[in-house]
Coordinates of N, CA and C and ligand atoms in Angstrom, one line a residue:
X28 N 68.7 -43.7 13.8 CA 70.3 -43.1 13.3 C 70.6 -41.1 13.1
X29 N 71.1 -41.4 14.2 CA 71.6 -39.0 14.5 C 71.4 -38.7 13.1
X30 N 70.9 -38.2 12.4 CA 71.0 -37.1 11.0 C 71.0 -35.2 11.4
X31 N 72.9 -35.8 11.6 CA 73.2 -34.1 11.9 C 72.8 -33.7 10.8
X32 N 72.3 -33.5 9.5 CA 71.9 -32.3 9.0 C 70.6 -31.6 9.2
X33 N 69.7 -32.3 9.4 CA 69.1 -32.3 9.5 C 68.5 -30.9 10.3
X34 N 67.4 -30.1 9.5 CA 66.9 -28.6 10.0 C 65.7 -29.1 10.3
X35 N 64.9 -30.2 11.0 CA 63.7 -30.5 10.9 C 63.4 -29.7 12.8
X36 N 64.9 -29.4 13.3 CA 64.7 -29.7 14.7 C 64.9 -27.8 15.0
X37 N 64.5 -27.3 16.3 CA 64.8 -26.0 16.2 C 65.8 -25.8 17.2
X38 N 66.9 -25.0 17.1 CA 68.8 -25.0 17.3 C 69.2 -23.1 18.0
X39 N 69.1 -23.3 19.3 CA 69.7 -21.5 19.9 C 70.9 -21.2 19.8
X40 N 70.9 -20.1 19.1 CA 72.1 -19.3 17.8 C 72.7 -18.5 19.5
X41 N 73.8 -18.0 20.1 CA 73.7 -17.1 21.2 C 74.0 -15.7 20.4
X42 N 73.3 -14.5 21.0 CA 73.3 -13.5 19.9 C 74.6 -12.1 21.1
X43 N 74.5 -12.8 22.5 CA 75.2 -11.8 23.3 C 74.1 -12.5 24.0
X44 N 75.4 -11.8 25.6 CA 75.3 -12.5 26.8 C 73.1 -11.9 27.1
X45 N 72.0 -12.6 27.2 CA 71.2 -12.5 27.5 C 70.9 -12.4 26.0
X46 N 71.1 -12.6 25.3 CA 70.5 -12.9 24.4 C 70.8 -14.4 23.3
X47 N 69.4 -14.2 22.3 CA 69.9 -16.0 21.6 C 68.3 -16.0 20.5
X48 N 69.1 -16.1 19.9 CA 68.0 -16.9 18.4 C 67.7 -18.2 19.0
X49 N 66.0 -18.8 18.7 CA 65.7 -20.3 18.4 C 65.4 -20.0 18.0
X50 N 66.7 -21.1 16.8 CA 66.4 -20.3 15.0 C 64.7 -21.4 15.6
X51 N 64.0 -21.3 13.9 CA 62.9 -22.7 13.4 C 62.1 -22.7 14.7
X52 N 62.8 -21.4 15.8 CA 61.3 -22.0 17.2 C 60.3 -22.3 17.0
X53 N 58.9 -21.7 16.0 CA 57.8 -21.4 16.4 C 57.3 -22.4 14.9
X54 N 58.7 -22.6 13.6 CA 58.0 -23.1 12.3 C 56.3 -24.1 12.5
X55 N 56.9 -25.3 13.3 CA 56.0 -26.5 13.3 C 54.5 -25.6 14.0
X56 N 54.8 -24.1 14.3 CA 53.2 -23.7 14.7 C 52.7 -22.5 13.9
X57 N 53.4 -22.1 12.8 CA 53.6 -21.1 12.9 C 51.7 -20.6 11.5
X58 N 51.6 -21.3 11.1 CA 49.8 -21.4 10.8 C 48.9 -20.7 11.6
X59 N 49.0 -21.6 12.5 CA 48.3 -21.1 13.5 C 48.8 -20.0 14.6
X60 N 49.5 -19.4 14.5 CA 49.8 -18.3 14.5 C 49.3 -17.3 14.0
X61 N 49.9 -17.8 12.6 CA 48.9 -16.3 11.2 C 47.3 -16.9 11.5
X62 N 47.1 -17.6 11.7 CA 45.3 -17.8 12.1 C 45.1 -16.5 12.8
X63 N 45.8 -16.3 14.2 CA 46.1 -15.9 14.7 C 45.9 -14.5 14.5
X64 N 47.2 -14.2 14.1 CA 47.7 -12.6 14.1 C 46.1 -12.9 13.0
X65 N 45.3 -12.5 11.5 CA 44.9 -12.5 11.2 C 43.3 -12.1 11.9
X66 N 43.1 -12.6 12.5 CA 41.3 -13.1 13.2 C 42.4 -11.5 14.4
X67 N 43.2 -11.1 15.5 CA 43.3 -10.1 16.0 C 42.9 -8.3 14.6
X68 N 43.5 -8.7 13.2 CA 44.3 -7.9 12.5 C 42.4 -7.2 12.4
X69 N 42.0 -8.8 12.3 CA 40.0 -8.4 11.4 C 39.6 -7.3 12.4
X70 N 41.0 -7.5 13.8 CA 39.1 -6.1 15.3 C 39.9 -5.1 14.8
X71 N 41.7 -5.5 15.3 CA 41.9 -4.1 15.0 C 43.0 -4.2 14.0
X72 N 43.0 -3.2 12.4 CA 43.6 -2.9 11.5 C 44.5 -2.4 11.7
X73 N 45.4 -3.9 10.7 CA 46.9 -2.5 10.9 C 46.8 -1.3 10.2
X74 N 47.9 -0.6 10.7 CA 47.6 0.7 10.8 C 49.5 1.6 10.4
X75 N 49.1 2.8 9.4 CA 51.4 3.0 9.2 C 50.8 3.9 9.8
X76 N 51.4 4.0 11.4 CA 51.0 4.9 12.8 C 52.0 6.7 12.4
X77 N 51.5 7.7 12.8 CA 53.1 8.9 12.6 C 53.4 8.7 14.3
X78 N 54.3 9.1 13.5 CA 55.6 9.0 15.0 C 55.5 11.2 15.0
X79 N 55.9 10.4 16.5 CA 56.1 12.8 17.6 C 56.4 13.5 16.6
X80 N 57.0 13.1 14.9 CA 57.9 13.9 14.2 C 57.5 14.0 13.2
X81 N 56.1 13.4 13.1 CA 55.1 13.2 12.1 C 55.7 12.2 11.1
X82 N 56.3 11.5 11.2 CA 56.6 10.8 10.2 C 55.2 9.3 9.4
X83 N 55.0 9.1 8.4 CA 54.3 8.2 8.5 C 54.7 6.6 8.6
X84 N 54.9 6.1 9.8 CA 56.3 4.4 9.5 C 55.5 3.7 8.7
X85 N 57.1 2.5 8.3 CA 56.9 2.6 6.9 C 56.1 1.0 7.6
X86 N 56.5 0.0 8.8 CA 55.8 -1.1 9.1 C 54.2 -0.3 9.8
X87 N 53.5 -1.1 8.9 CA 51.7 -0.9 9.8 C 51.7 -2.2 10.6
X88 N 51.2 -1.7 12.3 CA 51.2 -2.4 13.4 C 49.7 -2.3 13.6
X89 N 49.5 -3.6 15.1 CA 48.4 -3.3 15.1 C 48.9 -4.3 17.4
X90 N 48.1 -4.3 17.4 CA 48.7 -5.4 19.1 C 47.1 -5.9 19.5
X91 N 47.6 -7.0 20.3 CA 46.5 -7.4 21.2 C 47.6 -7.7 22.5
X92 N 46.5 -7.7 23.7 CA 46.8 -8.1 25.5 C 46.1 -6.5 25.7
X93 N 46.9 -6.8 27.6 CA 45.9 -5.7 28.3 C 46.4 -4.4 27.8
X94 N 47.5 -4.4 27.2 CA 48.3 -2.7 27.0 C 48.8 -3.4 24.9
X95 N 48.8 -2.0 24.9 CA 49.4 -1.8 23.0 C 50.1 -0.9 22.8
X96 N 50.7 -1.1 22.6 CA 52.1 0.1 22.3 C 51.7 1.1 21.2
X97 N 51.6 2.3 20.5 CA 51.2 2.0 20.2 C 52.1 4.4 19.8
X98 N 51.7 4.9 18.4 CA 52.6 6.2 18.6 C 51.8 7.3 18.3
X99 N 51.6 8.4 18.5 CA 50.8 9.2 17.9 C 51.5 10.8 18.4
X100 N 51.0 11.7 17.4 CA 51.3 13.1 17.9 C 51.9 13.4 19.1
X101 N 51.3 12.6 20.7 CA 51.5 12.9 21.7 C 53.5 11.9 22.2
X102 N 53.0 10.8 21.3 CA 54.5 10.7 21.8 C 54.6 9.2 21.7
X103 N 54.9 8.4 22.1 CA 55.5 6.9 22.3 C 54.5 6.0 23.6
X104 N 53.5 5.4 23.6 CA 53.3 5.2 25.3 C 52.9 3.5 24.4
X105 N 52.4 2.5 25.8 CA 51.6 1.8 25.9 C 50.3 2.2 26.3
X106 N 49.1 1.3 25.9 CA 47.9 2.4 25.9 C 46.7 1.1 26.6
X107 N 45.7 1.4 27.0 CA 44.5 0.2 27.3 C 44.1 0.5 26.4
X108 N 43.9 1.2 25.4 CA 42.8 1.7 24.4 C 44.2 2.1 23.3
X109 N 43.5 1.6 22.4 CA 43.8 2.4 20.4 C 43.4 3.6 20.2
X110 N 44.7 4.5 20.3 CA 44.4 6.4 20.6 C 43.2 6.3 18.3
X111 N 43.5 5.7 18.3 CA 43.2 5.8 16.3 C 41.9 5.1 16.5
X112 N 41.3 4.4 17.1 CA 39.6 3.1 17.1 C 39.4 4.6 18.5
X113 N 40.0 4.5 19.7 CA 38.9 4.2 20.9 C 38.7 3.4 21.7
X114 N 38.7 1.7 21.1 CA 38.9 0.3 21.5 C 40.1 0.3 22.0
X115 N 39.2 -0.2 23.2 CA 40.3 -2.3 23.8 C 41.0 -2.6 23.1
X116 N 42.1 -2.6 23.1 CA 42.7 -3.6 21.7 C 42.4 -5.2 22.3
X117 N 42.1 -6.1 21.0 CA 41.7 -7.4 20.9 C 42.6 -8.0 22.7
X118 N 42.0 -9.3 22.5 CA 42.7 -10.0 24.0 C 43.8 -11.3 23.3
X119 N 45.2 -11.3 24.3 CA 46.9 -12.4 24.2 C 46.6 -13.4 23.7
X120 N 45.7 -14.2 22.3 CA 46.1 -15.2 22.5 C 46.2 -16.1 23.1
X121 N 46.2 -17.3 24.1 CA 46.3 -18.1 24.6 C 47.9 -18.4 24.5
X122 N 47.4 -19.1 23.4 CA 48.8 -20.0 22.3 C 49.9 -18.8 22.6
X123 N 49.7 -17.6 21.9 CA 51.1 -16.3 22.4 C 51.4 -16.4 23.4
X124 N 51.0 -16.2 24.5 CA 51.4 -16.1 25.6 C 52.0 -17.6 26.0
X125 N 51.1 -18.8 25.5 CA 52.6 -19.5 26.3 C 53.4 -19.7 25.0
X126 N 53.3 -20.3 24.1 CA 54.4 -19.3 22.7 C 55.3 -18.1 24.0
X127 N 55.4 -17.4 24.3 CA 56.8 -16.1 24.4 C 56.9 -17.0 25.8
X128 N 56.5 -17.3 26.7 CA 56.8 -17.4 27.7 C 58.0 -19.0 28.4
X129 N 57.1 -20.4 27.0 CA 58.4 -20.9 27.0 C 59.4 -20.5 26.9
X130 N 60.2 -19.2 25.0 CA 61.0 -19.4 24.8 C 61.2 -18.9 25.5
X131 N 61.1 -17.8 26.6 CA 62.0 -16.6 27.6 C 62.2 -18.0 28.7
X132 N 61.9 -19.1 29.1 CA 62.5 -19.9 30.4 C 63.0 -20.8 29.0
X133 N 63.3 -20.6 27.9 CA 64.1 -21.8 27.6 C 65.7 -20.4 27.2
X134 N 65.7 -19.0 27.1 CA 66.7 -18.6 27.3 C 66.9 -18.0 28.6
X135 N 66.6 -18.6 29.2 CA 66.6 -18.3 31.1 C 66.1 -17.0 32.0
X136 N 65.2 -17.2 31.2 CA 63.6 -15.8 32.0 C 62.5 -16.5 32.4
X137 N 62.8 -17.1 33.3 CA 62.2 -18.1 33.9 C 60.8 -16.4 34.4
X138 N 59.3 -17.2 34.1 CA 58.4 -16.9 34.7 C 57.7 -15.5 34.0
X139 N 57.8 -15.8 32.7 CA 57.8 -14.2 32.4 C 55.9 -15.0 31.2
X140 N 55.6 -12.9 31.7 CA 53.5 -13.0 31.8 C 53.4 -12.1 31.1
X141 N 53.2 -11.9 29.9 CA 53.5 -11.0 28.6 C 52.3 -10.2 28.7
X142 N 52.4 -8.8 28.9 CA 50.7 -8.7 28.7 C 50.4 -7.3 27.4
X143 N 51.8 -7.3 26.6 CA 51.3 -6.3 25.1 C 51.9 -7.3 24.2
X144 N 51.1 -7.4 23.7 CA 51.5 -8.2 21.7 C 51.5 -7.0 21.5
X145 N 52.6 -6.4 20.0 CA 52.8 -5.7 19.5 C 53.3 -6.1 18.0
X146 N 52.2 -6.4 17.0 CA 52.4 -7.1 15.9 C 52.1 -6.1 14.3
X147 N 53.4 -6.4 14.3 CA 54.6 -5.0 12.5 C 54.0 -6.5 11.9
X148 N 53.7 -5.6 10.7 CA 53.6 -5.6 9.5 C 54.9 -5.0 8.5
X149 N 56.4 -6.1 7.9 CA 56.1 -5.4 6.9 C 56.3 -6.2 5.4
X150 N 56.4 -4.7 4.7 CA 56.0 -4.6 3.0 C 57.5 -4.8 2.8
X151 N 57.5 -4.9 1.3 CA 59.3 -4.2 0.7 C 59.0 -2.9 0.9
X152 N 61.1 -3.0 1.6 CA 61.2 -1.8 1.4 C 61.0 -1.7 3.0
X153 N 60.0 -1.7 3.7 CA 59.5 -1.2 5.1 C 60.5 -1.7 6.0
X154 N 60.8 -0.9 6.7 CA 62.1 -1.2 7.5 C 61.6 -0.6 9.3
X155 N 62.9 -0.7 10.1 CA 62.9 -0.8 11.8 C 64.1 0.5 12.4
X156 N 64.0 1.8 11.7 CA 65.8 1.5 12.7 C 65.4 1.8 13.8
X157 N 67.0 2.1 14.0 CA 68.0 1.4 15.4 C 67.1 2.4 15.9
X158 N 66.7 1.6 17.2 CA 65.8 1.9 18.4 C 66.3 0.9 20.1
X159 N 65.7 1.4 20.9 CA 65.9 0.7 22.5 C 64.5 0.5 22.6
X160 N 64.2 -0.4 23.4 CA 62.3 -1.5 23.9 C 62.8 -0.6 25.1
X161 N 62.7 0.6 25.6 CA 62.7 0.8 27.0 C 61.2 1.8 26.9
X162 N 59.9 1.6 27.3 CA 59.1 2.0 27.8 C 58.5 1.0 28.6
X163 N 58.7 -0.1 28.9 CA 58.4 -1.4 29.7 C 58.7 -1.1 31.1
X164 N 58.0 -1.2 32.1 CA 58.6 -0.1 33.3 C 59.5 -1.4 34.4
X165 N 59.0 -2.3 34.0 CA 60.8 -3.5 34.7 C 61.1 -4.2 33.5
X166 N 62.1 -3.0 33.5 CA 63.7 -3.8 32.6 C 64.2 -5.2 32.9
X167 N 64.0 -5.9 33.7 CA 64.1 -7.5 33.9 C 64.2 -7.9 33.1
X168 N 62.7 -7.7 32.7 CA 61.8 -8.8 31.7 C 62.1 -8.9 30.7
X169 N 61.9 -9.8 29.6 CA 62.9 -9.7 28.8 C 61.5 -9.1 27.2
X170 N 62.6 -9.1 25.6 CA 61.5 -9.1 24.9 C 61.3 -10.1 24.4
X171 N 60.1 -10.9 24.1 CA 60.3 -12.2 22.3 C 59.6 -11.6 21.5
X172 N 60.8 -11.2 20.5 CA 60.5 -12.1 19.2 C 60.5 -13.2 18.2
X173 N 59.1 -12.7 17.8 CA 58.8 -14.2 17.0 C 58.6 -13.9 15.9
X174 N 59.7 -14.6 14.2 CA 59.5 -13.6 12.7 C 58.8 -14.3 12.3
X175 N 57.9 -14.1 10.9 CA 57.1 -14.9 10.0 C 57.1 -14.9 8.8
X176 N 57.5 -15.4 7.3 CA 57.2 -14.9 6.7 C 58.9 -13.8 5.7
X177 N 58.1 -14.0 5.1 CA 59.8 -13.3 4.4 C 61.1 -13.1 5.1
X178 N 62.1 -13.0 5.4 CA 63.1 -13.1 5.8 C 63.8 -11.3 5.8
X179 N 64.5 -11.2 6.9 CA 64.3 -10.2 7.3 C 65.2 -9.6 7.6
X180 N 66.7 -8.7 8.1 CA 68.4 -8.7 8.9 C 67.5 -7.4 9.3
X181 N 68.9 -8.0 10.9 CA 67.9 -7.8 12.0 C 69.0 -6.8 12.5
X182 N 69.0 -5.8 12.6 CA 70.3 -5.2 13.6 C 70.5 -5.8 15.1
X183 N 71.1 -5.7 15.6 CA 71.3 -6.1 17.2 C 72.9 -5.3 17.8
X184 N 73.0 -4.1 18.6 CA 74.3 -3.5 18.0 C 74.5 -3.5 19.9
X185 N 75.5 -2.2 20.2 CA 74.9 -2.0 21.4 C 74.2 -0.6 22.6
X186 N 74.8 -0.4 23.7 CA 74.1 1.2 24.1 C 74.0 2.3 23.8
X187 N 74.8 2.7 21.9 CA 75.1 3.5 21.9 C 74.1 4.0 20.6
X188 N 73.3 4.3 20.1 CA 73.1 4.3 19.0 C 73.7 4.1 17.5
X189 N 75.4 5.2 17.9 CA 76.6 4.9 16.6 C 76.7 3.5 17.4
X190 N 76.9 2.6 18.2 CA 78.0 1.4 18.4 C 77.7 0.3 16.7
X191 N 78.8 -0.1 17.1 CA 78.2 -1.4 15.5 C 77.4 -2.1 16.0
X192 N 76.6 -3.2 15.1 CA 75.5 -3.5 15.3 C 76.4 -4.8 13.9
X193 N 75.7 -6.3 14.8 CA 75.7 -8.0 14.9 C 75.0 -7.4 13.0
X194 N 74.5 -7.5 12.4 CA 73.9 -7.9 11.6 C 73.7 -9.6 11.0
X195 N 71.8 -10.0 11.9 CA 71.4 -11.5 11.7 C 70.7 -12.0 10.9
X196 N 70.7 -12.7 9.6 CA 68.8 -13.0 8.2 C 68.0 -13.7 9.9
X197 N 66.5 -13.2 10.4 CA 65.8 -14.1 10.2 C 64.7 -14.2 10.1
X198 N 64.7 -15.9 9.8 CA 63.2 -16.7 8.9 C 62.6 -16.5 9.4
X199 N 61.7 -17.0 8.9 CA 59.8 -17.8 8.7 C 60.4 -19.0 10.3
X200 N 60.1 -18.3 11.9 CA 59.6 -19.7 12.8 C 61.2 -19.0 13.7
X201 N 62.0 -17.9 13.3 CA 62.9 -17.5 14.3 C 62.7 -17.3 15.1
X202 N 62.5 -16.7 16.3 CA 62.4 -16.4 17.9 C 63.9 -15.7 17.9
X203 N 63.7 -14.5 18.7 CA 64.8 -14.1 19.6 C 64.5 -13.9 20.6
X204 N 64.8 -13.9 21.7 CA 64.6 -13.3 23.4 C 66.4 -12.3 23.0
X205 N 65.1 -11.2 24.3 CA 66.9 -10.3 24.4 C 66.2 -9.9 25.9
X206 N 67.5 -10.0 26.8 CA 67.2 -9.1 28.0 C 67.9 -9.5 28.6
X207 N 67.8 -8.9 30.9 CA 69.4 -9.2 30.9 C 69.8 -8.3 30.5
X208 N 71.9 -8.2 30.8 CA 72.4 -7.0 30.5 C 72.4 -6.5 29.2
X209 N 71.6 -7.5 27.5 CA 71.0 -7.0 26.5 C 70.0 -6.5 26.1
X210 N 69.5 -6.6 27.5 CA 67.9 -5.8 27.0 C 67.8 -4.1 26.8
X211 N 69.0 -3.7 27.0 CA 68.6 -2.2 26.6 C 68.9 -1.6 25.9
X212 N 69.9 -3.1 24.7 CA 71.2 -2.6 23.5 C 69.9 -2.0 22.0
X213 N 70.4 -1.5 21.3 CA 70.2 -1.3 20.5 C 69.8 -1.8 18.6
X214 N 68.1 -2.5 17.9 CA 68.0 -3.5 17.5 C 67.4 -1.8 16.0
X215 N 67.5 -3.3 15.2 CA 66.6 -3.0 14.6 C 65.9 -3.8 13.1
X216 N 65.3 -3.6 12.1 CA 65.1 -4.0 10.6 C 65.7 -3.0 9.7
X217 N 67.1 -3.9 8.5 CA 66.8 -3.7 7.0 C 66.1 -3.5 6.7
X218 N 65.5 -2.1 5.5 CA 64.8 -2.5 4.8 C 63.9 -3.6 3.7
X219 N 63.0 -3.6 3.8 CA 63.2 -6.1 3.5 C 63.2 -5.6 2.0
X220 N 63.1 -7.0 1.1 CA 63.5 -7.1 0.2 C 62.2 -8.4 -0.6
X221 N 61.6 -8.0 -1.1 CA 60.8 -8.4 -1.9 C 60.8 -9.4 -1.9
X222 N 59.4 -10.7 -2.0 CA 59.2 -12.1 -2.3 C 58.0 -12.1 -1.4
X223 N 57.7 -13.4 -2.0 CA 56.7 -13.9 -1.6 C 57.1 -15.2 -0.9
X224 N 56.1 -14.9 0.3 CA 56.7 -16.8 1.4 C 55.3 -17.3 0.8
X225 N 55.3 -18.9 1.2 CA 53.8 -19.1 1.0 C 53.6 -18.8 2.6
X226 N 53.9 -19.2 3.2 CA 52.9 -18.1 4.5 C 52.5 -17.6 5.0
X227 N 52.3 -16.2 4.9 CA 53.0 -14.8 4.8 C 52.5 -13.9 3.0
X228 N 53.0 -14.7 1.9 CA 53.0 -14.1 0.8 C 53.8 -12.7 0.3
X229 N 53.6 -11.5 0.1 CA 54.3 -10.4 0.1 C 54.6 -9.1 0.8
X230 N 54.8 -10.2 2.4 CA 54.9 -9.6 4.3 C 55.8 -10.3 4.9
X231 N 56.4 -9.4 5.8 CA 56.8 -10.1 7.2 C 56.1 -9.6 7.6
X232 N 56.0 -10.6 9.0 CA 55.1 -10.1 10.3 C 56.2 -10.6 11.6
X233 N 56.3 -9.9 12.7 CA 56.9 -10.0 13.2 C 56.0 -9.9 14.4
X234 N 55.7 -10.2 16.0 CA 55.0 -10.5 16.7 C 56.4 -10.2 18.4
X235 N 56.2 -8.8 18.6 CA 57.0 -8.9 19.8 C 56.4 -9.1 21.4
X236 N 56.4 -9.7 22.1 CA 56.2 -10.3 23.7 C 56.4 -9.1 25.1
X237 N 56.1 -8.3 25.2 CA 56.4 -7.1 26.4 C 55.4 -7.7 27.7
X238 N 56.3 -7.5 28.5 CA 56.1 -6.9 29.6 C 55.5 -5.4 30.0
X239 N 55.5 -4.2 29.6 CA 54.1 -2.6 30.2 C 54.4 -2.6 31.1
X240 N 53.4 -3.2 31.8 CA 54.0 -2.4 33.5 C 53.9 -3.9 34.7
X241 N 54.2 -3.9 35.7 CA 54.4 -4.6 36.8 C 53.5 -5.3 37.0
Ligands
SIN312 C1 60.9 -4.5 17.0 O1 61.8 -3.9 17.5 O2 59.6 -4.0 17.6 C2 60.7 -5.1 15.7 C3 61.6 -6.2 15.3 C4 61.1 -7.1 14.1 O3 60.7 -6.6 13.6 O4 62.4 -8.3 14.3
FE2_313 FE1 61.5 -2.5 19.3

C-alpha cells in the first residue's frame, strides 16, 4: 500500500529557478559521511580563519580536494595548499565526489565534477553572513551543499545583498543545489541554535562542493 505520509523517502523542494532542496537526500548515508569528515579533519583540523578585515570567523573550516577555499590577510582564495600549514589539502573521498555529482544531476546539472569541498563546522551562535559564491572560474557549474547535524536557518536571497531573502530550515541530510540563473544569489546561515544531535553532537556540519577551476 502506498504510504503518502512516509518521511523515509527524499523529496525535492524547489527554491528558485536553478535552485532546489533535496530533502533528506543524504540522511541514510550521513554516518558514513561523518566518518569521512572526521578523517579529513584528522589530517587538516577545523580552524577559525581570520578574514582580510581581521575578524575571526565564527565557523570553523577545513577542506578536501585538489583545491581548498580559505581566507587570510591576503584575501579569499582557492589554493592547492593550506596557507596555515603549508600542506596540501587531504584528497576528496570518492563517496563525496559521487554524492555531489549525483545530486547535481538530479537538480539538472549534468557532469558536475567538484575539485573542492569546503567543510564548515558551526557551533551554537556561529553564522555565515549573506555572501555570493563567486571565487570559482566557471560560474556555469553549480554549488552542492550538504547539511549534517543540528538544523539551521538558510537564507536564500537575490542578487543584491539587500534583496529580500527566503528563510528555510536545513536539517540533517538535506542537500541544496544552486546554479544556472540562481548561481550568484546571496545566501547565508543565521546563528545556530544550541542543541545536541545524535549524529553530530553540539555541531552542524556543512559540506559545499564546488568546481573552483575549469
Ligand atoms: C556556505 O555558503 O558556504 C555555507 C552554507 C551553509 O552552511 O549551509
Ligand atoms: Fe556560500
